[in-house]
Coordinates of C-alpha atoms and ligand atoms in Angstrom, one line a residue:
M98 CA -20.9 14.9 -10.3
K99 CA -17.4 15.0 -11.6
I100 CA -14.9 12.2 -11.6
D101 CA -11.8 12.9 -9.5
V102 CA -8.4 11.5 -10.8
L103 CA -5.4 10.3 -8.9
L104 CA -2.2 9.6 -10.7
G105 CA 1.6 9.5 -10.4
L106 CA 3.6 12.5 -11.6
Q107 CA 7.0 10.7 -11.9
W108 CA 8.1 7.3 -13.2
G109 CA 5.6 5.2 -11.2
D110 CA 5.8 3.8 -7.7
E111 CA 4.8 7.1 -6.1
G112 CA 2.6 5.4 -3.6
K113 CA -0.7 5.6 -5.5
G114 CA -2.1 2.4 -4.0
K115 CA -1.8 3.6 -0.4
I116 CA -3.3 7.0 -1.1
V117 CA -6.2 5.6 -3.1
D118 CA -6.9 3.3 -0.1
V119 CA -6.8 6.3 2.3
L120 CA -9.1 8.4 0.1
T121 CA -11.6 5.6 -0.7
P122 CA -13.9 6.4 2.2
K123 CA -14.8 9.7 0.5
Y124 CA -15.9 7.9 -2.7
D125 CA -18.5 5.4 -3.9
I126 CA -16.5 4.0 -6.8
I127 CA -12.8 3.5 -7.5
A128 CA -11.9 2.8 -11.2
R129 CA -8.7 1.8 -12.9
F130 CA -8.5 3.3 -16.5
Q131 CA -5.2 2.1 -18.0
G132 CA -2.2 -0.2 -17.6
G133 CA -2.4 -3.7 -16.4
P134 CA -0.4 -6.1 -14.2
N135 CA 2.8 -4.2 -14.8
A136 CA 1.5 -2.1 -12.0
G137 CA 2.2 -2.9 -8.3
H138 CA 0.1 -0.9 -5.9
T139 CA 1.1 -1.6 -2.3
L140 CA -1.4 -1.1 0.6
E141 CA -0.7 -1.6 4.3
F142 CA -3.3 -1.8 7.1
N143 CA -3.7 -3.8 10.3
N144 CA -0.2 -5.2 9.9
I145 CA -1.1 -6.6 6.5
K146 CA 1.0 -5.6 3.5
H147 CA -0.8 -6.3 0.2
V148 CA 0.1 -5.7 -3.4
L149 CA -2.5 -5.2 -6.1
H150 CA -1.8 -5.3 -9.9
T151 CA -5.1 -5.1 -11.7
I152 CA -7.8 -4.7 -9.0
P153 CA -8.4 -1.1 -7.9
S154 CA -7.0 -0.1 -4.5
G155 CA -10.4 0.6 -3.0
I156 CA -11.1 -3.1 -2.7
F157 CA -10.4 -3.4 1.0
R158 CA -12.9 -0.8 2.1
E159 CA -16.4 -2.2 2.7
D160 CA -19.2 -1.6 0.2
K161 CA -17.1 0.3 -2.4
I162 CA -17.5 -0.5 -6.1
N163 CA -14.2 -1.2 -7.8
I164 CA -14.2 -1.1 -11.6
I165 CA -11.6 -2.4 -14.0
G166 CA -12.2 0.0 -16.9
N167 CA -12.1 -0.5 -20.6
G168 CA -8.6 1.0 -20.9
V169 CA -7.1 -1.7 -18.8
V170 CA -5.3 -4.9 -20.1
I171 CA -6.1 -8.0 -18.1
D172 CA -4.1 -11.2 -17.7
P173 CA -6.7 -13.6 -16.2
V174 CA -4.0 -15.8 -14.6
I175 CA -2.7 -12.8 -12.6
L176 CA -6.2 -11.5 -11.9
K177 CA -7.4 -14.8 -10.6
H178 CA -4.3 -15.0 -8.3
E179 CA -5.1 -11.4 -7.1
I180 CA -8.7 -12.3 -6.4
D181 CA -7.7 -15.4 -4.4
E182 CA -5.3 -13.4 -2.3
A183 CA -7.6 -10.5 -1.7
V184 CA -10.5 -12.8 -0.7
K185 CA -8.1 -14.5 1.9
I186 CA -7.9 -11.2 3.7
G187 CA -11.6 -10.4 3.6
A188 CA -12.3 -8.5 0.4
N189 CA -15.8 -9.1 -1.0
L190 CA -14.9 -9.3 -4.7
K191 CA -18.0 -11.2 -5.9
E192 CA -19.9 -8.1 -4.7
N193 CA -17.5 -5.2 -5.2
L194 CA -15.5 -6.0 -8.3
Y195 CA -16.9 -4.9 -11.7
I196 CA -15.1 -5.7 -14.9
S197 CA -15.6 -3.7 -18.1
R198 CA -16.6 -5.9 -21.0
K199 CA -14.4 -3.8 -23.2
A200 CA -11.2 -4.3 -21.1
Q201 CA -8.7 -6.2 -23.2
L202 CA -7.2 -9.6 -22.6
I203 CA -3.4 -10.1 -22.4
M204 CA -2.8 -13.4 -24.2
P205 CA -0.1 -15.9 -23.2
T206 CA 1.7 -15.1 -26.5
H207 CA 1.8 -11.4 -25.6
R208 CA 4.1 -12.3 -22.7
L209 CA 6.3 -14.2 -25.2
L210 CA 6.3 -11.3 -27.6
D211 CA 7.4 -8.9 -24.8
K212 CA 10.4 -11.2 -24.2
A213 CA 11.2 -11.6 -27.9
Y214 CA 11.2 -7.8 -28.5
E215 CA 13.3 -7.1 -25.4
E216 CA 15.8 -9.8 -26.5
Y217 CA 15.9 -8.3 -30.0
K218 CA 16.6 -4.8 -28.6
G219 CA 19.5 -6.1 -26.5
A220 CA 21.3 -3.2 -24.8
N221 CA 18.5 -0.9 -25.9
K222 CA 15.8 -2.8 -24.1
I223 CA 13.1 -0.9 -22.3
G224 CA 13.4 -2.9 -19.1
S225 CA 9.8 -4.0 -19.5
T226 CA 8.1 -5.9 -16.7
L227 CA 7.5 -8.6 -19.3
K228 CA 3.8 -8.9 -18.5
G229 CA 2.8 -8.6 -22.1
I230 CA 1.5 -5.0 -21.8
G231 CA 3.2 -3.5 -24.8
P232 CA 2.3 -6.3 -27.3
A233 CA -1.3 -6.3 -25.9
Y234 CA -1.8 -2.6 -26.5
T235 CA -0.1 -3.0 -29.9
D236 CA -2.8 -5.5 -30.9
K237 CA -5.5 -3.1 -29.7
T238 CA -4.4 -0.5 -32.3
A239 CA -3.7 -3.3 -34.8
R240 CA -7.4 -4.3 -34.3
L241 CA -6.4 -7.9 -33.4
A242 CA -7.2 -7.7 -29.7
L243 CA -9.6 -9.8 -27.7
K244 CA -11.9 -8.0 -25.3
I245 CA -12.8 -9.8 -22.1
G246 CA -16.5 -9.6 -23.1
D247 CA -15.6 -11.9 -26.1
I248 CA -15.2 -14.8 -23.7
F249 CA -19.0 -15.2 -23.6
K250 CA -19.2 -15.5 -27.4
D251 CA -19.3 -18.7 -29.4
N252 CA -16.5 -17.6 -31.7
F253 CA -14.1 -16.8 -28.9
L254 CA -11.7 -19.7 -29.5
E255 CA -11.7 -18.9 -33.2
K256 CA -10.7 -15.3 -32.5
Y257 CA -8.1 -16.4 -30.0
N258 CA -6.5 -18.8 -32.5
C259 CA -6.5 -16.2 -35.3
T260 CA -4.6 -13.6 -33.2
K261 CA -2.3 -16.4 -31.8
S262 CA -1.4 -17.5 -35.3
H263 CA -0.5 -13.9 -36.1
H264 CA 1.8 -13.9 -33.2
E265 CA 3.4 -17.2 -34.3
K266 CA 4.3 -15.6 -37.6
I267 CA 6.1 -12.9 -35.7
F268 CA 8.0 -15.5 -33.6
A269 CA 9.1 -17.2 -36.8
G270 CA 10.5 -13.9 -38.1
Y271 CA 12.4 -13.4 -34.9
N272 CA 13.6 -17.1 -34.7
F273 CA 12.0 -17.1 -31.2
N274 CA 11.2 -20.7 -30.2
E275 CA 10.0 -20.4 -26.6
T276 CA 6.4 -21.5 -25.9
N277 CA 4.2 -21.3 -22.8
E278 CA 1.6 -24.1 -23.2
E279 CA 1.3 -24.6 -19.4
Y280 CA 0.6 -20.9 -19.0
E281 CA -2.0 -21.1 -21.8
K282 CA -3.8 -23.9 -19.9
E283 CA -3.8 -21.9 -16.7
W284 CA -5.0 -18.9 -18.8
F285 CA -8.1 -20.7 -20.1
A286 CA -8.9 -22.1 -16.6
A287 CA -8.6 -18.6 -15.1
L288 CA -11.0 -17.3 -17.7
E289 CA -13.6 -19.9 -16.7
F290 CA -13.1 -18.8 -13.0
I291 CA -13.5 -15.1 -13.8
K292 CA -16.7 -15.7 -15.8
S293 CA -18.7 -15.8 -12.5
Y294 CA -17.7 -12.2 -11.6
K295 CA -19.6 -9.0 -12.6
F296 CA -19.2 -7.7 -16.1
I297 CA -20.5 -4.3 -17.1
D298 CA -20.7 -1.9 -20.0
S299 CA -18.5 0.4 -17.9
E300 CA -18.8 3.6 -20.0
K301 CA -22.6 3.6 -19.4
F302 CA -22.2 2.4 -15.8
V303 CA -19.8 5.2 -15.0
N304 CA -21.8 8.0 -16.7
D305 CA -25.0 6.7 -15.1
A306 CA -23.3 6.8 -11.7
L307 CA -22.2 10.4 -12.2
K308 CA -25.7 11.3 -13.1
A309 CA -26.9 9.7 -10.0
K310 CA -24.5 11.8 -8.0
K311 CA -22.1 9.0 -7.1
T312 CA -18.6 10.0 -6.3
I313 CA -15.9 8.3 -8.4
L314 CA -12.1 8.3 -8.1
A315 CA -10.1 7.2 -11.2
E316 CA -6.9 5.4 -10.1
G317 CA -3.9 5.8 -12.4
A318 CA -1.1 3.3 -12.8
Q319 CA 2.6 3.9 -13.7
G320 CA 3.5 7.6 -13.9
S321 CA 3.2 10.5 -16.2
L322 CA 6.8 10.3 -17.3
L323 CA 6.0 6.8 -18.6
D324 CA 3.1 8.0 -20.7
V325 CA 3.3 6.6 -24.3
D326 CA 2.9 10.1 -25.8
F327 CA 4.6 12.4 -23.3
G328 CA 7.0 10.2 -21.3
S329 CA 10.7 9.6 -21.9
Y330 CA 10.0 7.8 -25.2
P331 CA 10.8 5.0 -26.1
F332 CA 11.4 4.1 -22.5
V333 CA 7.8 4.3 -21.6
T334 CA 4.8 2.0 -21.0
S335 CA 2.2 1.5 -23.8
S336 CA -0.7 3.4 -22.3
N337 CA -1.7 7.0 -21.6
T338 CA -0.9 7.4 -17.9
T339 CA -2.0 11.0 -17.9
T340 CA -5.4 12.5 -17.1
S341 CA -6.4 12.2 -20.8
G342 CA -6.3 8.4 -20.3
V343 CA -9.3 8.7 -17.9
C344 CA -11.5 9.9 -20.8
T345 CA -10.6 7.1 -23.1
G346 CA -10.1 4.5 -20.4
L347 CA -13.4 4.9 -18.8
G348 CA -15.5 6.7 -21.4
V349 CA -16.0 10.1 -19.7
S350 CA -16.0 13.5 -21.2
P351 CA -13.2 15.9 -20.3
H352 CA -15.9 18.2 -18.9
K353 CA -16.6 15.6 -16.3
V354 CA -13.1 15.6 -14.8
G355 CA -13.0 17.2 -11.3
E356 CA -10.0 17.3 -8.9
V357 CA -6.7 15.9 -10.2
Y358 CA -4.6 14.6 -7.4
G359 CA -0.9 14.3 -8.4
I360 CA 1.1 11.9 -6.3
V361 CA 4.7 12.9 -5.9
K362 CA 7.4 10.9 -4.1
A363 CA 9.5 13.3 -2.0
Y364 CA 12.5 12.2 -4.1
C365 CA 12.6 10.3 -7.4
T366 CA 12.8 6.7 -8.5
R367 CA 12.7 4.8 -11.7
V368 CA 12.7 1.1 -12.5
G369 CA 13.8 -0.1 -15.9
S370 CA 15.9 1.7 -18.5
G371 CA 15.7 5.3 -19.7
P372 CA 16.7 8.8 -18.8
F373 CA 16.7 9.9 -15.2
P374 CA 18.5 13.3 -14.9
T375 CA 18.7 13.4 -11.1
E376 CA 19.7 9.8 -10.7
L377 CA 22.3 9.3 -7.9
S378 CA 24.7 6.4 -8.5
D379 CA 26.5 7.1 -5.2
E380 CA 26.0 6.3 -1.5
T381 CA 23.1 8.9 -1.3
G382 CA 21.2 7.0 -4.0
Q383 CA 21.9 3.7 -2.1
A384 CA 20.8 5.3 1.2
L385 CA 17.4 6.3 -0.5
R386 CA 17.0 2.8 -1.8
D387 CA 17.7 1.2 1.6
K388 CA 15.6 3.6 3.6
G389 CA 12.8 3.7 1.1
F390 CA 13.0 -0.1 0.4
E391 CA 13.0 0.8 -3.3
Y392 CA 12.5 -2.6 -4.9
G393 CA 9.8 -3.2 -7.5
A394 CA 6.5 -4.4 -6.1
T395 CA 5.9 -6.4 -9.4
T396 CA 9.4 -7.5 -10.4
G397 CA 11.5 -7.1 -7.3
R398 CA 14.1 -5.2 -9.3
P399 CA 16.1 -2.5 -7.4
R400 CA 14.8 0.9 -8.3
R401 CA 17.1 3.7 -9.4
C402 CA 17.0 6.6 -6.9
G403 CA 17.7 10.3 -7.1
W404 CA 16.6 13.8 -6.0
L405 CA 13.3 15.5 -6.8
D406 CA 13.2 16.8 -10.3
M407 CA 11.1 20.1 -10.4
V408 CA 11.5 20.5 -14.1
A409 CA 9.9 17.1 -14.8
L410 CA 7.4 17.6 -12.1
N411 CA 6.1 20.9 -13.6
Y412 CA 5.9 19.2 -17.0
S413 CA 3.7 16.5 -15.4
I414 CA 1.5 19.0 -13.6
M415 CA 1.0 20.8 -16.9
L416 CA 0.0 17.7 -18.8
N417 CA -2.4 16.5 -16.1
G418 CA -4.0 19.7 -14.9
V419 CA -3.1 18.8 -11.3
T420 CA -5.2 20.6 -8.7
K421 CA -3.7 19.1 -5.5
I422 CA -0.4 17.5 -4.8
I423 CA 0.1 14.6 -2.4
I424 CA 3.7 14.0 -1.2
T425 CA 4.6 10.5 -0.2
K426 CA 7.6 8.8 1.5
A427 CA 8.7 12.0 3.2
D428 CA 9.9 9.9 6.1
V429 CA 12.6 8.4 3.8
L430 CA 14.2 11.9 3.5
S431 CA 14.6 12.2 7.3
G432 CA 18.3 12.4 8.3
F433 CA 19.9 14.2 5.3
D434 CA 21.9 17.4 6.1
T435 CA 20.7 18.9 2.8
I436 CA 18.1 18.0 0.3
K437 CA 18.6 18.9 -3.4
V438 CA 16.0 19.7 -6.0
A439 CA 16.7 20.0 -9.7
V440 CA 15.3 23.3 -11.0
G441 CA 16.9 23.3 -14.5
Y442 CA 18.9 21.1 -16.9
K443 CA 22.2 22.0 -18.5
M444 CA 21.9 21.0 -22.1
N445 CA 24.6 21.7 -24.7
G446 CA 26.1 24.3 -22.3
E447 CA 22.8 26.1 -22.0
I448 CA 20.5 26.1 -18.9
I449 CA 16.9 25.2 -19.7
D450 CA 13.9 25.0 -17.3
Y451 CA 11.7 22.7 -19.3
V452 CA 11.6 19.1 -20.5
P453 CA 13.2 19.1 -23.9
Y454 CA 12.1 17.1 -27.0
D455 CA 14.3 14.2 -26.2
M456 CA 14.9 13.5 -22.5
N457 CA 17.5 10.9 -23.7
D458 CA 19.8 13.8 -24.6
D459 CA 22.6 14.6 -22.2
L460 CA 20.9 16.6 -19.4
E461 CA 22.9 17.7 -16.3
P462 CA 20.6 18.8 -13.4
V463 CA 21.0 22.3 -12.0
Y464 CA 20.2 22.0 -8.2
E465 CA 18.9 24.2 -5.4
E466 CA 19.7 23.0 -1.9
L467 CA 17.4 23.1 1.1
P468 CA 18.2 22.2 4.7
G469 CA 17.1 18.7 5.7
W470 CA 15.5 17.5 9.0
K471 CA 16.9 15.0 11.4
T472 CA 13.9 13.9 13.4
D473 CA 11.9 10.7 12.8
I474 CA 8.5 11.9 11.4
S475 CA 6.8 8.5 11.0
D476 CA 4.7 9.0 14.2
C477 CA 3.7 12.6 13.3
K478 CA -0.1 13.0 13.2
K479 CA -0.8 16.6 12.3
T480 CA 0.9 19.5 10.4
S481 CA 2.1 21.1 13.6
D482 CA 4.0 17.9 14.6
L483 CA 6.3 18.2 11.5
P484 CA 9.8 19.7 11.6
I485 CA 10.0 23.3 10.2
E486 CA 12.5 22.2 7.5
L487 CA 10.0 19.7 6.1
L488 CA 7.2 22.3 6.2
N489 CA 9.6 24.6 4.3
Y490 CA 10.3 21.8 1.7
L491 CA 6.5 21.5 1.2
K492 CA 6.1 25.3 0.9
Y493 CA 9.0 25.3 -1.6
I494 CA 7.2 22.7 -3.7
T495 CA 4.0 24.7 -3.7
V496 CA 5.8 27.9 -4.7
K497 CA 7.7 26.1 -7.5
T498 CA 4.6 24.4 -8.9
G499 CA 1.8 26.8 -8.0
V500 CA -0.2 23.8 -6.6
K501 CA -1.1 23.2 -3.0
V502 CA 0.2 20.2 -1.1
K503 CA -2.9 18.6 0.4
Y504 CA -1.6 15.4 2.1
L505 CA 1.7 14.1 3.3
S506 CA 2.5 10.5 3.7
V507 CA 5.0 9.7 6.5
G508 CA 5.0 5.9 6.3
P509 CA 3.4 3.0 4.5
D510 CA 0.5 2.4 6.8
R511 CA -3.0 3.8 6.1
T512 CA -2.8 5.7 9.3
Q513 CA 0.5 7.5 8.5
T514 CA -1.1 10.2 6.4
I515 CA -1.3 13.9 7.4
K516 CA -3.7 16.5 6.0
I517 CA -1.6 19.6 5.5
K518 CA -3.1 22.7 7.0
Ligands
LIG181 P1 6.0 -2.4 -19.4 O1 4.9 -1.4 -19.3 O2 5.9 -3.5 -18.4 O3 6.4 -2.8 -20.8 O4 7.3 -1.6 -18.9 C1 7.8 -0.4 -19.6 C2 8.6 0.5 -18.7 O5 7.7 1.0 -17.7 C3 9.7 -0.2 -17.9 O6 10.7 0.7 -17.6 C4 9.0 -0.6 -16.6 O7 9.9 -0.8 -15.5 C5 8.1 0.6 -16.4 N1 6.9 0.3 -15.6 C6 5.9 -0.3 -16.0 N2 4.9 -0.4 -15.0 C7 5.5 0.2 -14.0 C8 5.0 0.5 -12.7 O8 3.8 0.2 -12.3 N3 5.8 1.2 -11.9 C9 7.0 1.6 -12.3 N4 7.5 1.4 -13.5 C10 6.7 0.7 -14.3
LIG182 MG1 4.4 0.2 -8.2

């Protein structure tokens, strides 16, 4: 068997959580491969709205295995809270949650480092979620990181203190005096709690499962334009959010990658700093924010909103090898007279149709316009229920990307998902 991949093609918040939940019945295993609690994956079913940060979005479907892969960074305090909340609404985590021993721990001091770095950067700050993600991944490459499997070793505390004292040297250099001893206490208590869950050597587990013909869906977090190598650097997250991250974040060969589902919001949003060529700072942008309830699921920050950017989308499709597109939040676009799509950027007086070396350069979008639709589509159940203008918008996306649109999401609930025929 091959491992299918589902990831966001924009700046995150494309609606990955909902779509994973919808696709889970087709799979035996759902696995997260990168990122950490900077992610906020929202699911809605039976009038329950639930946000996941670290746990894969297949957790509310019975008898499905959910793996936190080696490429993920875990804050035990947040994970414990997530476990408690998910158990309350009936998830069987003792049975269905599997944690890679090689997943990395986010230490309490990583959260402080995130803050110290952002304060130091001032106006140039990244707009980090401040969950310690960047500093944790930095320590991975600096070879100072603690793996969650280390908690079972006798020298865990020694290792912890060694890395912590390294962080303290950095704080001294930055004249940063904040501490979080209370959080540290909670952190150790949460680790004790988590010890009773299932730990696996996930690379072997995943490859054995593929050999045994189990179906696996890898669930991406953040979006391709936040990828540490290919995103709008330095305004990115610190992991590889693209398909390549599946290979390193779960330990599977590129030969084993099957379908790549690219999740695309029908318009664009971004939370945090950094370039966003199609951003709308006017009432249209505000209308998208209000209708789409565009506020961060992790931080509550208002998201920046704008039109679909075909140039950036095609770049993401290229990087990921996307085989199927899934469009989300189409219902939010209902009611506009016209819908705009950027098909090029004007840079230094010249029009280009690709993402340039530095997205932070001055890029003015070149738009094409399509007729909008006025009807409420949130109750549509099948392709033939959809307004012709929306079908034309989907066709337009397929023509411009060369990739078929397989599903359309017309609302936040599990049931508001249409297979496009
Ligand atoms: P960090 O990964 O928390 O350090 O954040 C780095 C950048 O990525 C900031 O602009 C964040 O707002 C953004 N970011 C991180 N995680 C997410 C996410 O799950 N959705 C959307 N944006 C995110
Ligand atoms: Mg999110």
